[in-house]
mmCIF file of C-alpha atoms in Angstrom:
data_model
loop_
_atom_site.group_PDB
_atom_site.id
_atom_site.type_symbol
_atom_site.label_atom_id
_atom_site.label_comp_id
_atom_site.label_asym_id
_atom_site.label_seq_id
_atom_site.Cartn_x
_atom_site.Cartn_y
_atom_site.Cartn_z
ATOM 1 C CA UNK A 1 -28.834 21.363 -14.685
ATOM 2 C CA UNK A 2 -30.480 18.008 -15.364
ATOM 3 C CA UNK A 3 -29.122 15.087 -13.404
ATOM 4 C CA UNK A 4 -27.330 12.561 -15.661
ATOM 5 C CA UNK A 5 -27.378 10.008 -12.820
ATOM 6 C CA UNK A 6 -31.088 10.187 -11.917
ATOM 7 C CA UNK A 7 -31.858 6.822 -13.515
ATOM 8 C CA UNK A 8 -28.966 4.965 -11.910
ATOM 9 C CA UNK A 9 -29.767 1.357 -11.047
ATOM 10 C CA UNK A 10 -28.031 -1.640 -9.509
ATOM 11 C CA UNK A 11 -26.175 -3.809 -12.050
ATOM 12 C CA UNK A 12 -24.076 -6.345 -10.109
ATOM 13 C CA UNK A 13 -21.735 -6.939 -7.183
ATOM 14 C CA UNK A 14 -18.311 -8.478 -7.747
ATOM 15 C CA UNK A 15 -16.252 -10.328 -5.155
ATOM 16 C CA UNK A 16 -13.643 -11.591 -7.640
ATOM 17 C CA UNK A 17 -12.170 -10.194 -10.891
ATOM 18 C CA UNK A 18 -14.056 -12.847 -12.856
ATOM 19 C CA UNK A 19 -17.372 -11.323 -11.734
ATOM 20 C CA UNK A 20 -16.620 -7.854 -13.120
ATOM 21 C CA UNK A 21 -18.590 -6.687 -16.178
ATOM 22 C CA UNK A 22 -16.756 -6.595 -19.539
ATOM 23 C CA UNK A 23 -13.918 -4.072 -19.518
ATOM 24 C CA UNK A 24 -15.293 -1.443 -21.866
ATOM 25 C CA UNK A 25 -16.871 1.961 -21.584
ATOM 26 C CA UNK A 26 -16.404 4.299 -18.642
ATOM 27 C CA UNK A 27 -16.412 3.822 -14.856
ATOM 28 C CA UNK A 28 -15.902 6.122 -11.880
ATOM 29 C CA UNK A 29 -15.146 4.452 -8.547
ATOM 30 C CA UNK A 30 -16.036 5.739 -5.072
ATOM 31 C CA UNK A 31 -13.852 4.970 -2.063
ATOM 32 C CA UNK A 32 -14.181 6.034 1.541
ATOM 33 C CA UNK A 33 -13.593 4.980 5.104
ATOM 34 C CA UNK A 34 -16.498 3.596 7.068
ATOM 35 C CA UNK A 35 -18.748 6.392 8.338
ATOM 36 C CA UNK A 36 -17.352 8.889 5.811
ATOM 37 C CA UNK A 37 -20.749 9.178 4.115
ATOM 38 C CA UNK A 38 -19.988 7.352 0.853
ATOM 39 C CA UNK A 39 -23.403 5.729 0.457
ATOM 40 C CA UNK A 40 -25.184 8.974 1.332
ATOM 41 C CA UNK A 41 -23.065 10.818 -1.239
ATOM 42 C CA UNK A 42 -23.940 8.308 -3.971
ATOM 43 C CA UNK A 43 -27.621 8.572 -3.111
ATOM 44 C CA UNK A 44 -27.488 12.375 -3.182
ATOM 45 C CA UNK A 45 -25.683 12.440 -6.520
ATOM 46 C CA UNK A 46 -28.290 10.130 -8.042
ATOM 47 C CA UNK A 47 -31.279 11.738 -6.257
ATOM 48 C CA UNK A 48 -32.299 8.372 -4.850
ATOM 49 C CA UNK A 49 -32.863 7.459 -1.226
ATOM 50 C CA UNK A 50 -31.746 3.848 -1.299
ATOM 51 C CA UNK A 51 -29.559 3.249 -4.354
ATOM 52 C CA UNK A 52 -26.520 2.633 -2.152
ATOM 53 C CA UNK A 53 -27.281 1.051 1.189
ATOM 54 C CA UNK A 54 -26.748 3.346 4.156
ATOM 55 C CA UNK A 55 -25.983 1.005 7.025
ATOM 56 C CA UNK A 56 -25.774 1.645 10.748
ATOM 57 C CA UNK A 57 -23.052 -0.994 10.792
ATOM 58 C CA UNK A 58 -19.852 0.480 9.300
ATOM 59 C CA UNK A 59 -17.985 -1.424 6.610
ATOM 60 C CA UNK A 60 -20.931 -3.384 5.225
ATOM 61 C CA UNK A 61 -19.851 -2.903 1.588
ATOM 62 C CA UNK A 62 -17.853 -6.084 0.982
ATOM 63 C CA UNK A 63 -17.928 -6.162 -2.834
ATOM 64 C CA UNK A 64 -17.442 -3.886 -5.817
ATOM 65 C CA UNK A 65 -20.998 -2.732 -6.515
ATOM 66 C CA UNK A 66 -21.742 -1.498 -10.044
ATOM 67 C CA UNK A 67 -24.566 0.888 -10.900
ATOM 68 C CA UNK A 68 -25.795 1.363 -14.472
ATOM 69 C CA UNK A 69 -26.444 4.893 -15.751
ATOM 70 C CA UNK A 70 -29.181 4.617 -18.391
ATOM 71 C CA UNK A 71 -29.769 5.736 -21.068
ATOM 72 C CA UNK A 72 -25.965 5.817 -21.440
ATOM 73 C CA UNK A 73 -24.513 2.426 -22.317
ATOM 74 C CA UNK A 74 -21.420 1.068 -20.597
ATOM 75 C CA UNK A 75 -21.325 3.852 -18.005
ATOM 76 C CA UNK A 76 -21.015 2.840 -14.342
ATOM 77 C CA UNK A 77 -20.596 4.231 -10.870
ATOM 78 C CA UNK A 78 -18.659 1.723 -8.751
ATOM 79 C CA UNK A 79 -18.935 1.534 -4.966
ATOM 80 C CA UNK A 80 -15.703 0.152 -3.499
ATOM 81 C CA UNK A 81 -15.459 -1.633 -0.128
ATOM 82 C CA UNK A 82 -15.129 0.742 2.801
ATOM 83 C CA UNK A 83 -12.844 0.233 5.775
ATOM 84 C CA UNK A 84 -12.222 1.988 9.058
ATOM 85 C CA UNK A 85 -14.240 0.943 12.067
ATOM 86 C CA UNK A 86 -15.282 -2.340 10.465
ATOM 87 C CA UNK A 87 -13.761 -5.468 11.956
ATOM 88 C CA UNK A 88 -12.597 -7.148 8.762
ATOM 89 C CA UNK A 89 -10.787 -10.508 8.977
ATOM 90 C CA UNK A 90 -7.145 -10.368 7.937
ATOM 91 C CA UNK A 91 -7.601 -12.818 5.048
ATOM 92 C CA UNK A 92 -10.443 -10.694 3.668
ATOM 93 C CA UNK A 93 -8.270 -7.597 3.903
ATOM 94 C CA UNK A 94 -5.578 -9.388 1.908
ATOM 95 C CA UNK A 95 -8.151 -10.449 -0.681
ATOM 96 C CA UNK A 96 -9.385 -6.884 -1.151
ATOM 97 C CA UNK A 97 -5.897 -5.437 -1.320
ATOM 98 C CA UNK A 98 -5.010 -7.822 -4.145
ATOM 99 C CA UNK A 99 -8.362 -7.412 -5.916
ATOM 100 C CA UNK A 100 -8.297 -3.604 -5.782
ATOM 101 C CA UNK A 101 -4.656 -3.468 -6.851
ATOM 102 C CA UNK A 102 -5.508 -5.541 -9.905
ATOM 103 C CA UNK A 103 -8.643 -3.481 -10.573
ATOM 104 C CA UNK A 104 -6.707 -0.196 -10.529
ATOM 105 C CA UNK A 105 -3.792 -1.610 -12.503
ATOM 106 C CA UNK A 106 -5.685 -3.389 -15.275
ATOM 107 C CA UNK A 107 -9.161 -1.880 -15.593
ATOM 108 C CA UNK A 108 -9.152 0.224 -18.762
ATOM 109 C CA UNK A 109 -12.724 1.439 -18.180
ATOM 110 C CA UNK A 110 -11.771 3.109 -14.884
ATOM 111 C CA UNK A 111 -11.553 6.843 -15.597
ATOM 112 C CA UNK A 112 -11.355 8.390 -12.139
ATOM 113 C CA UNK A 113 -11.650 7.922 -8.386
ATOM 114 C CA UNK A 114 -13.835 9.865 -5.949
ATOM 115 C CA UNK A 115 -12.473 9.685 -2.392
ATOM 116 C CA UNK A 116 -15.119 10.461 0.212
ATOM 117 C CA UNK A 117 -13.841 11.969 3.476
ATOM 118 C CA UNK A 118 -15.684 13.332 6.506
ATOM 119 C CA UNK A 119 -14.741 17.026 6.499
ATOM 120 C CA UNK A 120 -14.197 16.814 10.268
ATOM 121 C CA UNK A 121 -11.616 13.998 9.862
ATOM 122 C CA UNK A 122 -9.946 14.369 6.431
ATOM 123 C CA UNK A 123 -6.841 12.750 4.997
ATOM 124 C CA UNK A 124 -6.650 9.672 7.174
ATOM 125 C CA UNK A 125 -4.193 6.955 6.145
ATOM 126 C CA UNK A 126 -6.748 5.098 4.004
ATOM 127 C CA UNK A 127 -7.712 8.318 2.176
ATOM 128 C CA UNK A 128 -4.079 9.067 1.376
ATOM 129 C CA UNK A 129 -3.474 5.514 0.188
ATOM 130 C CA UNK A 130 -6.416 5.559 -2.197
ATOM 131 C CA UNK A 131 -5.531 8.968 -3.627
ATOM 132 C CA UNK A 132 -1.917 7.894 -4.128
ATOM 133 C CA UNK A 133 -3.114 4.643 -5.693
ATOM 134 C CA UNK A 134 -5.138 6.566 -8.293
ATOM 135 C CA UNK A 135 -2.327 8.992 -9.094
ATOM 136 C CA UNK A 136 0.228 6.183 -9.405
ATOM 137 C CA UNK A 137 -2.022 4.461 -11.935
ATOM 138 C CA UNK A 138 -2.480 7.533 -14.084
ATOM 139 C CA UNK A 139 -6.025 8.581 -13.270
ATOM 140 C CA UNK A 140 -7.496 11.721 -11.707
ATOM 141 C CA UNK A 141 -8.886 11.755 -8.184
ATOM 142 C CA UNK A 142 -11.541 14.012 -6.667
ATOM 143 C CA UNK A 143 -11.903 14.417 -2.903
ATOM 144 C CA UNK A 144 -15.389 14.990 -1.492
ATOM 145 C CA UNK A 145 -15.286 16.577 1.959
ATOM 146 C CA UNK A 146 -18.666 15.305 3.086
ATOM 147 C CA UNK A 147 -20.916 16.355 5.964
ATOM 148 C CA UNK A 148 -20.003 19.997 5.325
ATOM 149 C CA UNK A 149 -23.295 20.963 6.981
ATOM 150 C CA UNK A 150 -21.792 19.824 10.305
ATOM 151 C CA UNK A 151 -19.369 22.777 10.249
ATOM 152 C CA UNK A 152 -19.877 26.505 9.935
ATOM 153 C CA UNK A 153 -19.063 28.086 6.591
ATOM 154 C CA UNK A 154 -15.794 29.541 7.875
ATOM 155 C CA UNK A 155 -14.569 26.281 9.381
ATOM 156 C CA UNK A 156 -15.565 24.324 6.282
ATOM 157 C CA UNK A 157 -13.744 26.801 4.058
ATOM 158 C CA UNK A 158 -10.617 26.638 6.176
ATOM 159 C CA UNK A 159 -10.591 22.836 6.030
ATOM 160 C CA UNK A 160 -11.128 22.895 2.277
ATOM 161 C CA UNK A 161 -8.161 25.203 1.772
ATOM 162 C CA UNK A 162 -5.913 23.175 4.075
ATOM 163 C CA UNK A 163 -6.748 19.875 2.350
ATOM 164 C CA UNK A 164 -6.385 21.425 -1.103
ATOM 165 C CA UNK A 165 -2.980 22.885 -0.217
ATOM 166 C CA UNK A 166 -1.690 19.590 1.150
ATOM 167 C CA UNK A 167 -2.892 17.506 -1.782
ATOM 168 C CA UNK A 168 -1.549 19.988 -4.290
ATOM 169 C CA UNK A 169 1.849 19.857 -2.620
ATOM 170 C CA UNK A 170 1.832 16.044 -2.851
ATOM 171 C CA UNK A 171 0.142 15.452 -6.202
ATOM 172 C CA UNK A 172 -0.017 18.729 -8.115
ATOM 173 C CA UNK A 173 -3.149 19.188 -10.205
ATOM 174 C CA UNK A 174 -3.982 15.475 -10.346
ATOM 175 C CA UNK A 175 -6.355 15.737 -7.356
ATOM 176 C CA UNK A 176 -9.263 18.160 -7.005
ATOM 177 C CA UNK A 177 -11.135 18.899 -3.767
ATOM 178 C CA UNK A 178 -14.550 20.261 -2.819
ATOM 179 C CA UNK A 179 -16.951 20.478 0.102
ATOM 180 C CA UNK A 180 -20.105 18.367 -0.081
ATOM 181 C CA UNK A 181 -23.278 17.682 1.860
ATOM 182 C CA UNK A 182 -26.063 15.329 0.908
ATOM 183 C CA UNK A 183 -28.228 16.960 3.563
ATOM 184 C CA UNK A 184 -27.912 20.600 2.498
ATOM 185 C CA UNK A 185 -27.026 19.790 -1.155
ATOM 186 C CA UNK A 186 -23.807 21.779 -0.914
ATOM 187 C CA UNK A 187 -21.501 20.820 -3.782
ATOM 188 C CA UNK A 188 -23.838 18.232 -5.337
ATOM 189 C CA UNK A 189 -23.966 19.888 -8.772
ATOM 190 C CA UNK A 190 -20.208 20.495 -8.707
ATOM 191 C CA UNK A 191 -19.491 16.820 -7.999
ATOM 192 C CA UNK A 192 -21.927 15.685 -10.691
ATOM 193 C CA UNK A 193 -20.106 17.890 -13.183
ATOM 194 C CA UNK A 194 -16.712 16.364 -12.396
ATOM 195 C CA UNK A 195 -18.002 12.791 -12.608
ATOM 196 C CA UNK A 196 -20.053 13.413 -15.758
ATOM 197 C CA UNK A 197 -16.972 14.852 -17.452
ATOM 198 C CA UNK A 198 -14.929 11.754 -16.605
ATOM 199 C CA UNK A 199 -17.747 9.542 -17.903
ATOM 200 C CA UNK A 200 -18.151 11.723 -20.999
ATOM 201 C CA UNK A 201 -21.838 12.216 -20.264
ATOM 202 C CA UNK A 202 -23.404 15.509 -21.258
ATOM 203 C CA UNK A 203 -20.059 17.283 -21.324
ATOM 204 C CA UNK A 204 -17.104 17.728 -23.593
ATOM 205 C CA UNK A 205 -14.857 14.670 -23.718
ATOM 206 C CA UNK A 206 -12.514 14.298 -20.777
ATOM 207 C CA UNK A 207 -8.779 14.568 -21.279
ATOM 208 C CA UNK A 208 -7.066 11.385 -22.311
ATOM 209 C CA UNK A 209 -5.929 9.230 -19.471
ATOM 210 C CA UNK A 210 -2.230 9.259 -18.708
ATOM 211 C CA UNK A 211 -0.700 5.953 -19.857
ATOM 212 C CA UNK A 212 0.038 3.546 -17.049
ATOM 213 C CA UNK A 213 3.642 3.037 -16.155
ATOM 214 C CA UNK A 214 4.882 -0.509 -16.190
ATOM 215 C CA UNK A 215 4.502 -2.309 -12.874
ATOM 216 C CA UNK A 216 7.917 -3.750 -11.971
ATOM 217 C CA UNK A 217 7.469 -7.353 -11.057
ATOM 218 C CA UNK A 218 3.689 -6.913 -11.524
ATOM 219 C CA UNK A 219 3.250 -6.793 -7.750
ATOM 220 C CA UNK A 220 -0.137 -6.084 -6.177
ATOM 221 C CA UNK A 221 0.272 -3.451 -3.498
ATOM 222 C CA UNK A 222 -2.164 -1.093 -1.851
#
């Protein structure tokens, strides 16, 4: 299949809601702990070596980074800040919690969330929080179990089934799961298909998004 993301290019980086592009069109966001392989996954999906920066210093993504997807107008991949090993000041953590809560709650263009997890260390607290955040706000989530080439086929399959069973028990059919490797290309076409469907690129229109429930007190949690 042709790659609908092959011409992806950097659009902007937003540190505040005011810096976001106009809220129209379709966006798919990518979240992942530091060292989970989020930047490598984005690069593999777009067949580019340096679209998303792969840093030796974990947690370098400190903004929402938007990538255009020409020739499709108002279609974006969005790289969210990654946490884990990064030493992030407490006030910056509070800023991102509030910013991301508002982004998930109010952003009409946001059609789905890809949560990137190292297959050897899946479903850490941050992963669960982000998946729950997406489900609570009425959007689908897709878990990429990255670095699948680091495990044998049997071990990777066992982890996939265990993660799928746990997420299904918690969230039903609102979360899908797959194995993925940017190195061996395992699962790359499958992931592209899911994301393209959400973005309504080269596929039949995605199902309508579930309406958001009212946020009591309009509080910004994470």
